[in-house]
PDB file of C-alpha atoms and ligand atoms in Angstrom:
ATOM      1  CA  UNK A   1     -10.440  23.765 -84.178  1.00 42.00           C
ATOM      2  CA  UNK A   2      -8.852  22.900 -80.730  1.00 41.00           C
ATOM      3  CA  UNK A   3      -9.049  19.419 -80.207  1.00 39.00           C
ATOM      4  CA  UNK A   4      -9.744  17.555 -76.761  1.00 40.00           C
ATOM      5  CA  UNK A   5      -7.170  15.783 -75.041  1.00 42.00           C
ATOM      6  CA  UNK A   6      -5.840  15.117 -72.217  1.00 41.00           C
ATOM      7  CA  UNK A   7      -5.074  17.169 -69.410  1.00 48.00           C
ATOM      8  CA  UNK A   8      -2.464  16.887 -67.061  1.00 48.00           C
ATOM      9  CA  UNK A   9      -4.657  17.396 -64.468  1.00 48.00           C
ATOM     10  CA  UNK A  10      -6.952  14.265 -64.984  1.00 47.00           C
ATOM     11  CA  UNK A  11      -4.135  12.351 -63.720  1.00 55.00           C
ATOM     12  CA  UNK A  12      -4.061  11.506 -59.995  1.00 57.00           C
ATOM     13  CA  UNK A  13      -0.839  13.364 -58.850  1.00 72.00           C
ATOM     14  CA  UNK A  14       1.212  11.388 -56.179  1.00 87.00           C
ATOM     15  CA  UNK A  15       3.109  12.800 -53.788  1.00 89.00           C
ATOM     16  CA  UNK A  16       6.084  13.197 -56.052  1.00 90.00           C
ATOM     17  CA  UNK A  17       4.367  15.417 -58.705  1.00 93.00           C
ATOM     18  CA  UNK A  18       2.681  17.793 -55.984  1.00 93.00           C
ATOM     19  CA  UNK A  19       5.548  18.652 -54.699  1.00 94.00           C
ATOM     20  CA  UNK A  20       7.127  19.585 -57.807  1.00 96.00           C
ATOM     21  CA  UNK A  21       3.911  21.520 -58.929  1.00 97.00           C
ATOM     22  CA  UNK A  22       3.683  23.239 -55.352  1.00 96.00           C
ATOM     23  CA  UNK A  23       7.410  23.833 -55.635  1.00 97.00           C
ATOM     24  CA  UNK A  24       7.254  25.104 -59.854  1.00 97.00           C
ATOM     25  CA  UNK A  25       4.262  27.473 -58.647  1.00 97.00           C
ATOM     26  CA  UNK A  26       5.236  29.026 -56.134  1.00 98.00           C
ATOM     27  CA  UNK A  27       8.875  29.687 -58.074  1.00 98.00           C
ATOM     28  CA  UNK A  28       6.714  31.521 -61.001  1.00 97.00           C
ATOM     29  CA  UNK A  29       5.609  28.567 -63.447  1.00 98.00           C
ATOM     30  CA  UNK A  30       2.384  28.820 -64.900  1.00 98.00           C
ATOM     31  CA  UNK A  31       2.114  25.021 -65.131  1.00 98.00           C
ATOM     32  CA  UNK A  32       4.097  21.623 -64.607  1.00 98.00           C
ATOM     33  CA  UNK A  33       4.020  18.416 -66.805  1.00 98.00           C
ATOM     34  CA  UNK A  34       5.026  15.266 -66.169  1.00 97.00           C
ATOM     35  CA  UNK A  35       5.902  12.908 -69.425  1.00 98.00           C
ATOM     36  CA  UNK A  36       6.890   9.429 -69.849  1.00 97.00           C
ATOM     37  CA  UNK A  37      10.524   9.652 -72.041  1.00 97.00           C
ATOM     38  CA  UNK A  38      11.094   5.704 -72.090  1.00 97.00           C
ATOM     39  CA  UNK A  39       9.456   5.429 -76.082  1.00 96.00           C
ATOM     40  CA  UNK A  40      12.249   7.608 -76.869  1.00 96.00           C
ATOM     41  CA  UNK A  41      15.715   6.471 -77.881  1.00 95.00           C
ATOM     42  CA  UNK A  42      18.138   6.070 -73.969  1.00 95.00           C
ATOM     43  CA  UNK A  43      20.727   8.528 -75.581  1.00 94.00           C
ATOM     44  CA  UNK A  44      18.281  11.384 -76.761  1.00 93.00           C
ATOM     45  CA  UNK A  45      17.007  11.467 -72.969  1.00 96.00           C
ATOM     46  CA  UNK A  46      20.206  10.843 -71.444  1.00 95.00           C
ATOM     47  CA  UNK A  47      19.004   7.563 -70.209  1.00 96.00           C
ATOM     48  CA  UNK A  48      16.313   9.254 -67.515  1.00 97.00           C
ATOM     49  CA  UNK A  49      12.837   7.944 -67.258  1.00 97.00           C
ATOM     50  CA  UNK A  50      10.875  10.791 -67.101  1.00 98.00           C
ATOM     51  CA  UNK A  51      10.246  14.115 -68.309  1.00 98.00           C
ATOM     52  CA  UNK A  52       9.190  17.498 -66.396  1.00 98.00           C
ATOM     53  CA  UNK A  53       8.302  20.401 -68.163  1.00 98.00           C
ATOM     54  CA  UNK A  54       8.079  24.001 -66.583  1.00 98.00           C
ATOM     55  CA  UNK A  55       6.060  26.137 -68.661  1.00 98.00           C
ATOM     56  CA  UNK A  56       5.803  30.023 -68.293  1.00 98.00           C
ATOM     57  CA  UNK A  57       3.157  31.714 -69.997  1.00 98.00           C
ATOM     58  CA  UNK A  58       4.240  34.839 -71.783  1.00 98.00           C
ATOM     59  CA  UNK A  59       2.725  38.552 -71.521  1.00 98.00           C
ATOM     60  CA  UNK A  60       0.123  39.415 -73.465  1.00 97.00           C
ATOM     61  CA  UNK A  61       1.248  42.840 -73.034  1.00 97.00           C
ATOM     62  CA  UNK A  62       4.134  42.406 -74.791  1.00 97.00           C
ATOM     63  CA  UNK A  63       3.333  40.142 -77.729  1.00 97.00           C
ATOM     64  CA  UNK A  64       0.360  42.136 -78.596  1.00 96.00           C
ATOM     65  CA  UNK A  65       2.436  45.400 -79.251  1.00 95.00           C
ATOM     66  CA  UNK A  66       4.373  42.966 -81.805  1.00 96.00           C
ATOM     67  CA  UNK A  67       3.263  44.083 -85.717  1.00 94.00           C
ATOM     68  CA  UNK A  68       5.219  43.309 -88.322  1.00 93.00           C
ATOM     69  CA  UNK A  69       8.892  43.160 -86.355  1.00 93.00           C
ATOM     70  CA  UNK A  70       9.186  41.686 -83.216  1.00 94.00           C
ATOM     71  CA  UNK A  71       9.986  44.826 -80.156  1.00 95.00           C
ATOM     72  CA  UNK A  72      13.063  44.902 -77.895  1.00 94.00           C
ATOM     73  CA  UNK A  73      10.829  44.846 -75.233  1.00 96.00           C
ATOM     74  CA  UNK A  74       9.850  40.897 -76.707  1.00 95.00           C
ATOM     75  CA  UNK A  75      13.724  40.075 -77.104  1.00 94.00           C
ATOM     76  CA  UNK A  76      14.197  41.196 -73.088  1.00 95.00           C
ATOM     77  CA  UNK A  77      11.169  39.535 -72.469  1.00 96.00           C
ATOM     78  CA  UNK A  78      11.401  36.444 -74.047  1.00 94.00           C
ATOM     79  CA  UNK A  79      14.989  36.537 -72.293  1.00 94.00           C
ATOM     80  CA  UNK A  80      13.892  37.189 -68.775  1.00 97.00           C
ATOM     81  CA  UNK A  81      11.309  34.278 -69.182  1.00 97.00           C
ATOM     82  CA  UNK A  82      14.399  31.788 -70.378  1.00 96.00           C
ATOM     83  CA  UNK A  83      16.632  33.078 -67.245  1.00 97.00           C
ATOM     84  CA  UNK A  84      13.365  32.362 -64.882  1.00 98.00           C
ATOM     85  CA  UNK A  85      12.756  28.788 -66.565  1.00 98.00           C
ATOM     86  CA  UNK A  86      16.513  28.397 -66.174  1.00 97.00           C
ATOM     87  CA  UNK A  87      16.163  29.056 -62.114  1.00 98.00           C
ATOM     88  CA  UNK A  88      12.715  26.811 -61.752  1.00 98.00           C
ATOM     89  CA  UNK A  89      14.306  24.302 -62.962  1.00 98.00           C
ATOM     90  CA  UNK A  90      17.604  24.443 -61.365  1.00 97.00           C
ATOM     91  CA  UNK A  91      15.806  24.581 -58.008  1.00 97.00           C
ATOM     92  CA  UNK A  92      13.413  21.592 -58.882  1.00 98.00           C
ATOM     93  CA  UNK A  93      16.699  19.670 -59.814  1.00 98.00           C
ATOM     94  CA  UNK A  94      18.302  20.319 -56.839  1.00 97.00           C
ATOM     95  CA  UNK A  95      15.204  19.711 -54.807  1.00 96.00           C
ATOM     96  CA  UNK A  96      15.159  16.300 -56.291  1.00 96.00           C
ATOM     97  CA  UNK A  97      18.453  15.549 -55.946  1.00 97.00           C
ATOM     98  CA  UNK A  98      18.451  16.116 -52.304  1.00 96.00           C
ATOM     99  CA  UNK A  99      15.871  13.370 -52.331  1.00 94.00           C
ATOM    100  CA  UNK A 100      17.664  10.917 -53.812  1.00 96.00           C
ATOM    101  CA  UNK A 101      17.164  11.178 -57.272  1.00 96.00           C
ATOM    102  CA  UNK A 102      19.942  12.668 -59.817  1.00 95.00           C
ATOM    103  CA  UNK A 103      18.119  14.792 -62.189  1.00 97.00           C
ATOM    104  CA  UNK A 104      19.239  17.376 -65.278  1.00 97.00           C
ATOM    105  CA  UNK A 105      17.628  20.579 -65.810  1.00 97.00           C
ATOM    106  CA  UNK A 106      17.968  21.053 -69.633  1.00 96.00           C
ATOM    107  CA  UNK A 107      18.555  25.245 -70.331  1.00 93.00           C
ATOM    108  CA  UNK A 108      15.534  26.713 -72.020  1.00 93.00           C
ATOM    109  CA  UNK A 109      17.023  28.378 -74.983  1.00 86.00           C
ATOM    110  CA  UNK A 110      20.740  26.344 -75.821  1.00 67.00           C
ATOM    111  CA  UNK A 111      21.706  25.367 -79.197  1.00 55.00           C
ATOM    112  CA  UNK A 112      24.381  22.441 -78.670  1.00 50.00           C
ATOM    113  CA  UNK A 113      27.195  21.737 -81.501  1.00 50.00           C
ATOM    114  CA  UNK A 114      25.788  19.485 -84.176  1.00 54.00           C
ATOM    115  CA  UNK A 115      27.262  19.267 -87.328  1.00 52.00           C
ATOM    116  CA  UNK A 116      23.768  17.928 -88.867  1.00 58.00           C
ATOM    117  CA  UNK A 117      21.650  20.291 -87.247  1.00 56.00           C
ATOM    118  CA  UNK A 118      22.335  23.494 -85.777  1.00 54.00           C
ATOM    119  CA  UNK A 119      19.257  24.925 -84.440  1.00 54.00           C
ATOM    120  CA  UNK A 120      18.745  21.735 -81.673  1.00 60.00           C
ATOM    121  CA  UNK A 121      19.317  21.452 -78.213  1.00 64.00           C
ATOM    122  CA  UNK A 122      20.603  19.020 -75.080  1.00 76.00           C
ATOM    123  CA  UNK A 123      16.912  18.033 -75.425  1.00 92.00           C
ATOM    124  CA  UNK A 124      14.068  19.139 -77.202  1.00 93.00           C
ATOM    125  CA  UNK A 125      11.661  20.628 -74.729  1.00 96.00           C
ATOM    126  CA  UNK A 126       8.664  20.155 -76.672  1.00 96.00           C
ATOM    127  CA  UNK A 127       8.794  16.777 -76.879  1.00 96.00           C
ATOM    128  CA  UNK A 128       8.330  16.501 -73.414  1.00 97.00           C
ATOM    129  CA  UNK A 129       5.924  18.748 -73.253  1.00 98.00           C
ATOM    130  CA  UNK A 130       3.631  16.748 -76.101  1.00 98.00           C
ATOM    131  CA  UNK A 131       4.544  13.337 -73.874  1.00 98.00           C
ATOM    132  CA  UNK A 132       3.169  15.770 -70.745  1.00 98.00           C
ATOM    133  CA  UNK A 133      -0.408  15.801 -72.427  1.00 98.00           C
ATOM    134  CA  UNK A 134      -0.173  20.209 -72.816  1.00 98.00           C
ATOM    135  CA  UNK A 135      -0.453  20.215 -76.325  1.00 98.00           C
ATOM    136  CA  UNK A 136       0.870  19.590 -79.871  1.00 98.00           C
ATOM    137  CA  UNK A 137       3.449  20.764 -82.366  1.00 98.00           C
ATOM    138  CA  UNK A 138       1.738  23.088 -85.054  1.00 98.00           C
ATOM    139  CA  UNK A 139       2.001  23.672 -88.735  1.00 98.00           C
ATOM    140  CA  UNK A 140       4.632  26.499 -87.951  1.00 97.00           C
ATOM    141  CA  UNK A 141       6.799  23.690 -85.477  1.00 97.00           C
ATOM    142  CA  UNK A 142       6.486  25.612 -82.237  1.00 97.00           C
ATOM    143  CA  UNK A 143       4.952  23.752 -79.360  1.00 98.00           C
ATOM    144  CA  UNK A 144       1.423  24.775 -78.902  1.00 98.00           C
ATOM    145  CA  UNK A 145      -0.079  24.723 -75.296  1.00 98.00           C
ATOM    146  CA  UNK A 146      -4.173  23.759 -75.410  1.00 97.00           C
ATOM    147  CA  UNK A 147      -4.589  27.064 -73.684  1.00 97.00           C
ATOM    148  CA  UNK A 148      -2.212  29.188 -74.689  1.00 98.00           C
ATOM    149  CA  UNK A 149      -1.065  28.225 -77.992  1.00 98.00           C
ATOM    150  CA  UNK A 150       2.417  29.268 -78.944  1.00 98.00           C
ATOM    151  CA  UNK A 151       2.746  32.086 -76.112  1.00 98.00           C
ATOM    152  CA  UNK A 152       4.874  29.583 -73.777  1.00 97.00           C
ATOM    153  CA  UNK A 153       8.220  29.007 -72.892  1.00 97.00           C
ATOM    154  CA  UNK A 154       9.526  25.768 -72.025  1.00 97.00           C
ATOM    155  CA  UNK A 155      11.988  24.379 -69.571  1.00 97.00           C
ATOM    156  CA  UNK A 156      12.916  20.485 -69.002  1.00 97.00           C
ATOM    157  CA  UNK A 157      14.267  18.298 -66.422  1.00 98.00           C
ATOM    158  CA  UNK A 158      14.992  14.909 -67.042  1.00 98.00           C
ATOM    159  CA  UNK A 159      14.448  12.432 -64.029  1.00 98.00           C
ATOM    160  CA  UNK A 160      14.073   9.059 -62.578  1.00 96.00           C
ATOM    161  CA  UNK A 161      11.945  10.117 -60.097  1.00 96.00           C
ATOM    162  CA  UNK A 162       8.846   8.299 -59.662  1.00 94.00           C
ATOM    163  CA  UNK A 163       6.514  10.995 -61.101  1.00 95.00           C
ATOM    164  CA  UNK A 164       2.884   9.682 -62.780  1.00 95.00           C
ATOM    165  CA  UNK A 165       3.368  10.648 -65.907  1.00 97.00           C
ATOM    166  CA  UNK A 166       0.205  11.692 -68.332  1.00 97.00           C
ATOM    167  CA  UNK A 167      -1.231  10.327 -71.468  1.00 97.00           C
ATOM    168  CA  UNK A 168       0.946  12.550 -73.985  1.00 98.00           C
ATOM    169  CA  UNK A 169      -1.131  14.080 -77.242  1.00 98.00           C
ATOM    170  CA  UNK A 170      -0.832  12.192 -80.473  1.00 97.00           C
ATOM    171  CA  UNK A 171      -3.390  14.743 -82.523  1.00 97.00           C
ATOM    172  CA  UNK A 172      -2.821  18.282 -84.165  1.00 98.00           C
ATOM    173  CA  UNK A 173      -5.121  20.550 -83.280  1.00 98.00           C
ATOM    174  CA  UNK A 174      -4.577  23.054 -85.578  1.00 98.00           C
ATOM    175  CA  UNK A 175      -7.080  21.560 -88.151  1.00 98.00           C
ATOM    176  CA  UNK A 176      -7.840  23.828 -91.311  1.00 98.00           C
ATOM    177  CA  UNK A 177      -6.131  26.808 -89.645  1.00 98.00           C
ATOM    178  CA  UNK A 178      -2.834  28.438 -92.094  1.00 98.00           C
ATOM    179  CA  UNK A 179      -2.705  31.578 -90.453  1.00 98.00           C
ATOM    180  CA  UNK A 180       1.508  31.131 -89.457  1.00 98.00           C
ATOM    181  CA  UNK A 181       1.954  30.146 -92.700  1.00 98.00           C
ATOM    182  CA  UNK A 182       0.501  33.350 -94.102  1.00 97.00           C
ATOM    183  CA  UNK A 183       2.483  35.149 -91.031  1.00 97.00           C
ATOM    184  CA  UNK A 184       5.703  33.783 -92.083  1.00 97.00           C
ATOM    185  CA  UNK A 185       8.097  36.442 -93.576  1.00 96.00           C
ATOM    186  CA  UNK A 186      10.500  33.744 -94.624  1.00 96.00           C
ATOM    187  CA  UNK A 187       8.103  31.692 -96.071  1.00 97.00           C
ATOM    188  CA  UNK A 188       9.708  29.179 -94.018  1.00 97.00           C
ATOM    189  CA  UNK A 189       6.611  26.816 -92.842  1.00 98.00           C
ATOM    190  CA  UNK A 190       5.699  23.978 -94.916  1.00 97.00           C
ATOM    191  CA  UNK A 191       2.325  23.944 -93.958  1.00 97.00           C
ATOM    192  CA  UNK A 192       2.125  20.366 -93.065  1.00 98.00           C
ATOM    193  CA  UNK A 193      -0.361  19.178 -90.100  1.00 98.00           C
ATOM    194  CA  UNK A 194       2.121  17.221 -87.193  1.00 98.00           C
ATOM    195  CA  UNK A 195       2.141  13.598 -86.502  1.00 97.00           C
ATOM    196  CA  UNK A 196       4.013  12.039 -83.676  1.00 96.00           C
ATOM    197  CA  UNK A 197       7.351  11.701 -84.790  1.00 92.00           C
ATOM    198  CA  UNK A 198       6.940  13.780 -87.475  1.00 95.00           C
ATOM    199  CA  UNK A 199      11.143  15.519 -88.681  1.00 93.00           C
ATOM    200  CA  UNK A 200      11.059  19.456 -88.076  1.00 93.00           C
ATOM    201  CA  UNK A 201      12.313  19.638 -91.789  1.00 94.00           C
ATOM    202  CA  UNK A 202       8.754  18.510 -93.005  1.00 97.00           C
ATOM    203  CA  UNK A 203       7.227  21.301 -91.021  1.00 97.00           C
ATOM    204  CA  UNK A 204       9.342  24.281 -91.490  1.00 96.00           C
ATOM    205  CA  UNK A 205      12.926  25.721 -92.726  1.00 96.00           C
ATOM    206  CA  UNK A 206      14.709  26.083 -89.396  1.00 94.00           C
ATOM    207  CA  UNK A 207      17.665  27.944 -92.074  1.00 94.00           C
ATOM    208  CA  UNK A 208      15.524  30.207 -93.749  1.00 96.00           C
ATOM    209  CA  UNK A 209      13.916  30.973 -90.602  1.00 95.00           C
ATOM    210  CA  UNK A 210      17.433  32.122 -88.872  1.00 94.00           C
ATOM    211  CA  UNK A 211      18.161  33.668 -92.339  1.00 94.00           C
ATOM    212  CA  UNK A 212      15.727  35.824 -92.088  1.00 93.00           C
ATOM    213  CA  UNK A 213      15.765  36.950 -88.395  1.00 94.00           C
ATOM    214  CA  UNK A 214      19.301  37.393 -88.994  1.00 93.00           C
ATOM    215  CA  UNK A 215      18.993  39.749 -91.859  1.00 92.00           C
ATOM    216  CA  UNK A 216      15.600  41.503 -91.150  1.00 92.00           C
ATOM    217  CA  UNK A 217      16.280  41.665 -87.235  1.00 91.00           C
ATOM    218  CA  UNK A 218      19.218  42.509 -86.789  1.00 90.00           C
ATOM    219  CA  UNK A 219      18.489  45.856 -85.092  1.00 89.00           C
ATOM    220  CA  UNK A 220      16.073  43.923 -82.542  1.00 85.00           C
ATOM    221  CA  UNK A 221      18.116  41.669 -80.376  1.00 78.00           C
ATOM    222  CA  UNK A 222      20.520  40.721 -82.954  1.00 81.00           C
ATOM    223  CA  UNK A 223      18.291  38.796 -85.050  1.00 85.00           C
ATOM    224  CA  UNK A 224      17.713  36.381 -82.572  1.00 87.00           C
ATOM    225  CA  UNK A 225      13.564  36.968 -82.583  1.00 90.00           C
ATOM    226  CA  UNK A 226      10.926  37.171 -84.613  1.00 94.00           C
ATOM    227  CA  UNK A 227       7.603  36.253 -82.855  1.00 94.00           C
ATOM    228  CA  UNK A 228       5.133  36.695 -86.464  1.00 96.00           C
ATOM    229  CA  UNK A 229       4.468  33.138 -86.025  1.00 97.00           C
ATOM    230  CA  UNK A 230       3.114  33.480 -82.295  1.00 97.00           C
ATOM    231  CA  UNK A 231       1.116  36.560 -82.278  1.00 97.00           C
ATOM    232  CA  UNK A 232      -0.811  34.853 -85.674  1.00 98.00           C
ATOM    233  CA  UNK A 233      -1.551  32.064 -84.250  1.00 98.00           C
ATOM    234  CA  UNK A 234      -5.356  32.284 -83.634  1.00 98.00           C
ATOM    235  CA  UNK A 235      -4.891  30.358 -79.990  1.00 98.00           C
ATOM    236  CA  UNK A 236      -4.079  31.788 -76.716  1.00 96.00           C
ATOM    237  CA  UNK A 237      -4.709  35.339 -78.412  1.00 94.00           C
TER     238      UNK A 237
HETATM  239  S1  SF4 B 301       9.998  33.024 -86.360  1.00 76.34           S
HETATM  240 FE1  SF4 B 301       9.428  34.445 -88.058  1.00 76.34          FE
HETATM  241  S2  SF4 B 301      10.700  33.785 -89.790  1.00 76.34           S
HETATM  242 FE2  SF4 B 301      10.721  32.100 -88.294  1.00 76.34          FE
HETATM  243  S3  SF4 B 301       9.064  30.722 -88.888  1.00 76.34           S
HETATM  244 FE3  SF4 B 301       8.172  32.173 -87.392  1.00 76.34          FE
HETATM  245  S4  SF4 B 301       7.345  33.867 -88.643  1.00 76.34           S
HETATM  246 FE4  SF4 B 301       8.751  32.682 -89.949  1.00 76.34          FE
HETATM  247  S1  SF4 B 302      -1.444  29.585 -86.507  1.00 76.34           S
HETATM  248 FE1  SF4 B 302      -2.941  27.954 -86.920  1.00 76.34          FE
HETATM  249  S2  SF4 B 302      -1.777  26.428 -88.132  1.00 76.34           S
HETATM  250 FE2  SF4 B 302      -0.267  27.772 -87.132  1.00 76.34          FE
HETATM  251  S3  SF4 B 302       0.248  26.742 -85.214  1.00 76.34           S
HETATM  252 FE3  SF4 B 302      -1.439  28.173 -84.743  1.00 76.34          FE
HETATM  253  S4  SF4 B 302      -3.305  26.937 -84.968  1.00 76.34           S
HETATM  254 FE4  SF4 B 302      -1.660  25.808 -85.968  1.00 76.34          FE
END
């Protein structure tokens, strides 16, 4: 089912991107990507070049203990991961900046006022991290990581420094594979395979989806998690 593609890591990395890997690593990420933004429209990436994404993988400890509710323990946990994106990227920002280069680290979890849609951010992380060549979007919308599948968090910062960005993935990988769409209390994915470019509203029900969480969740972190999706999802189990 998983398809091949390409790797960050068959890139040569200039001096640039190891320093932001050495620098992401050693601050807690799991991995570092490096995208090219410009086929995007200027305004969606704030007019910046170039994408980094800091991914965190999360605890298998936790997820696994998730059945047919999400835990508190996942809502602090999925929190704690969002505050440590938050400082990675923050101090890869600033480390940039000092050289020269102005740079935005785009919040992990932020929902920004827009009348259309409600349930977007500044910028959508996943994006970049599909550009970044460390995976695709699946049949349930979440960013899937080759490895890992859906058990990542994602942090951005948007740059014009002169990072080598990788070839991004154009494929779905999840090929026959339904099992989020089973997993779905809402009955809020589609079902449709991804294609670049592809609207979230052909994949799943971002309203039903809050709906839900909202009204079935509300005793776990507000209704702000739900996790069924993740802990289906056959990869990075
Ligand atoms: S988070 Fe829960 S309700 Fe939302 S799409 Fe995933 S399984 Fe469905
Ligand atoms: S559960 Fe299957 S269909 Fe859903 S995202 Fe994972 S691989 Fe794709």
């Amino acid at each position: 089912m998983k398809k091949e593609v390409n790797h960050n890591h068959d890139r040569p990395q200039n001096q640039c991107n190891q320093t932001i890997i050495n620098l992401g690593h050693s601050l807690g990420a799991t991995e570092i990507g490096f995208s090219d933004l410009s086929g995007l429209p200027a305004p969606k990436r704030m007019h910046f070049a170039y994408g980094i994404t800091v991914l965190i993988k999360l605890s298998d400890g936790i997820l696994n203990q998730i059945g047919t509710e999400p835990t508190q323990t996942y809502f602090s946990h999925y929190r704690s991961v969002n505050r440590l994106i938050d400082d990675i990227c923050l101090r890869i920002s600033l480390t940039l900046e000092a050289q020269g280069y102005p740079s935005v680290a785009i919040p992990a979890s932020q929902s920004v006022t827009d009348p259309e849609d409600q349930f977007t951010g500044a910028f959508q992380h996943k994006t970049a991290a599909v550009l970044a060549g460390l995976g695709w979007i699946g049949r349930s919308a979440l960013f899937i990581h080759q490895t890992h599948g859906p058990r990542v968090r994602l942090g951005t910062i948007l740059t014009n420094a002169p990072v080598n960005a990788a070839a991004p993935v154009t494929e779905s990988g999840c090929g026959s594979c339904r099992a989020c769409v089973s997993a779905c209390p809402a009955l809020a994915i589609e079902g449709a395979l991804w294609k670049p470019g592809m609207p979230r509203n052909q994949l799943y029900d971002a309203y039903a989806c809050s709906r839900h969480m909202k009204e079935a969740f509300q005793h776990i972190g507000r209704g702000a998690v739900c996790g069924l999706c993740v802990v289906a999802c056959p990869i990075g189990q």
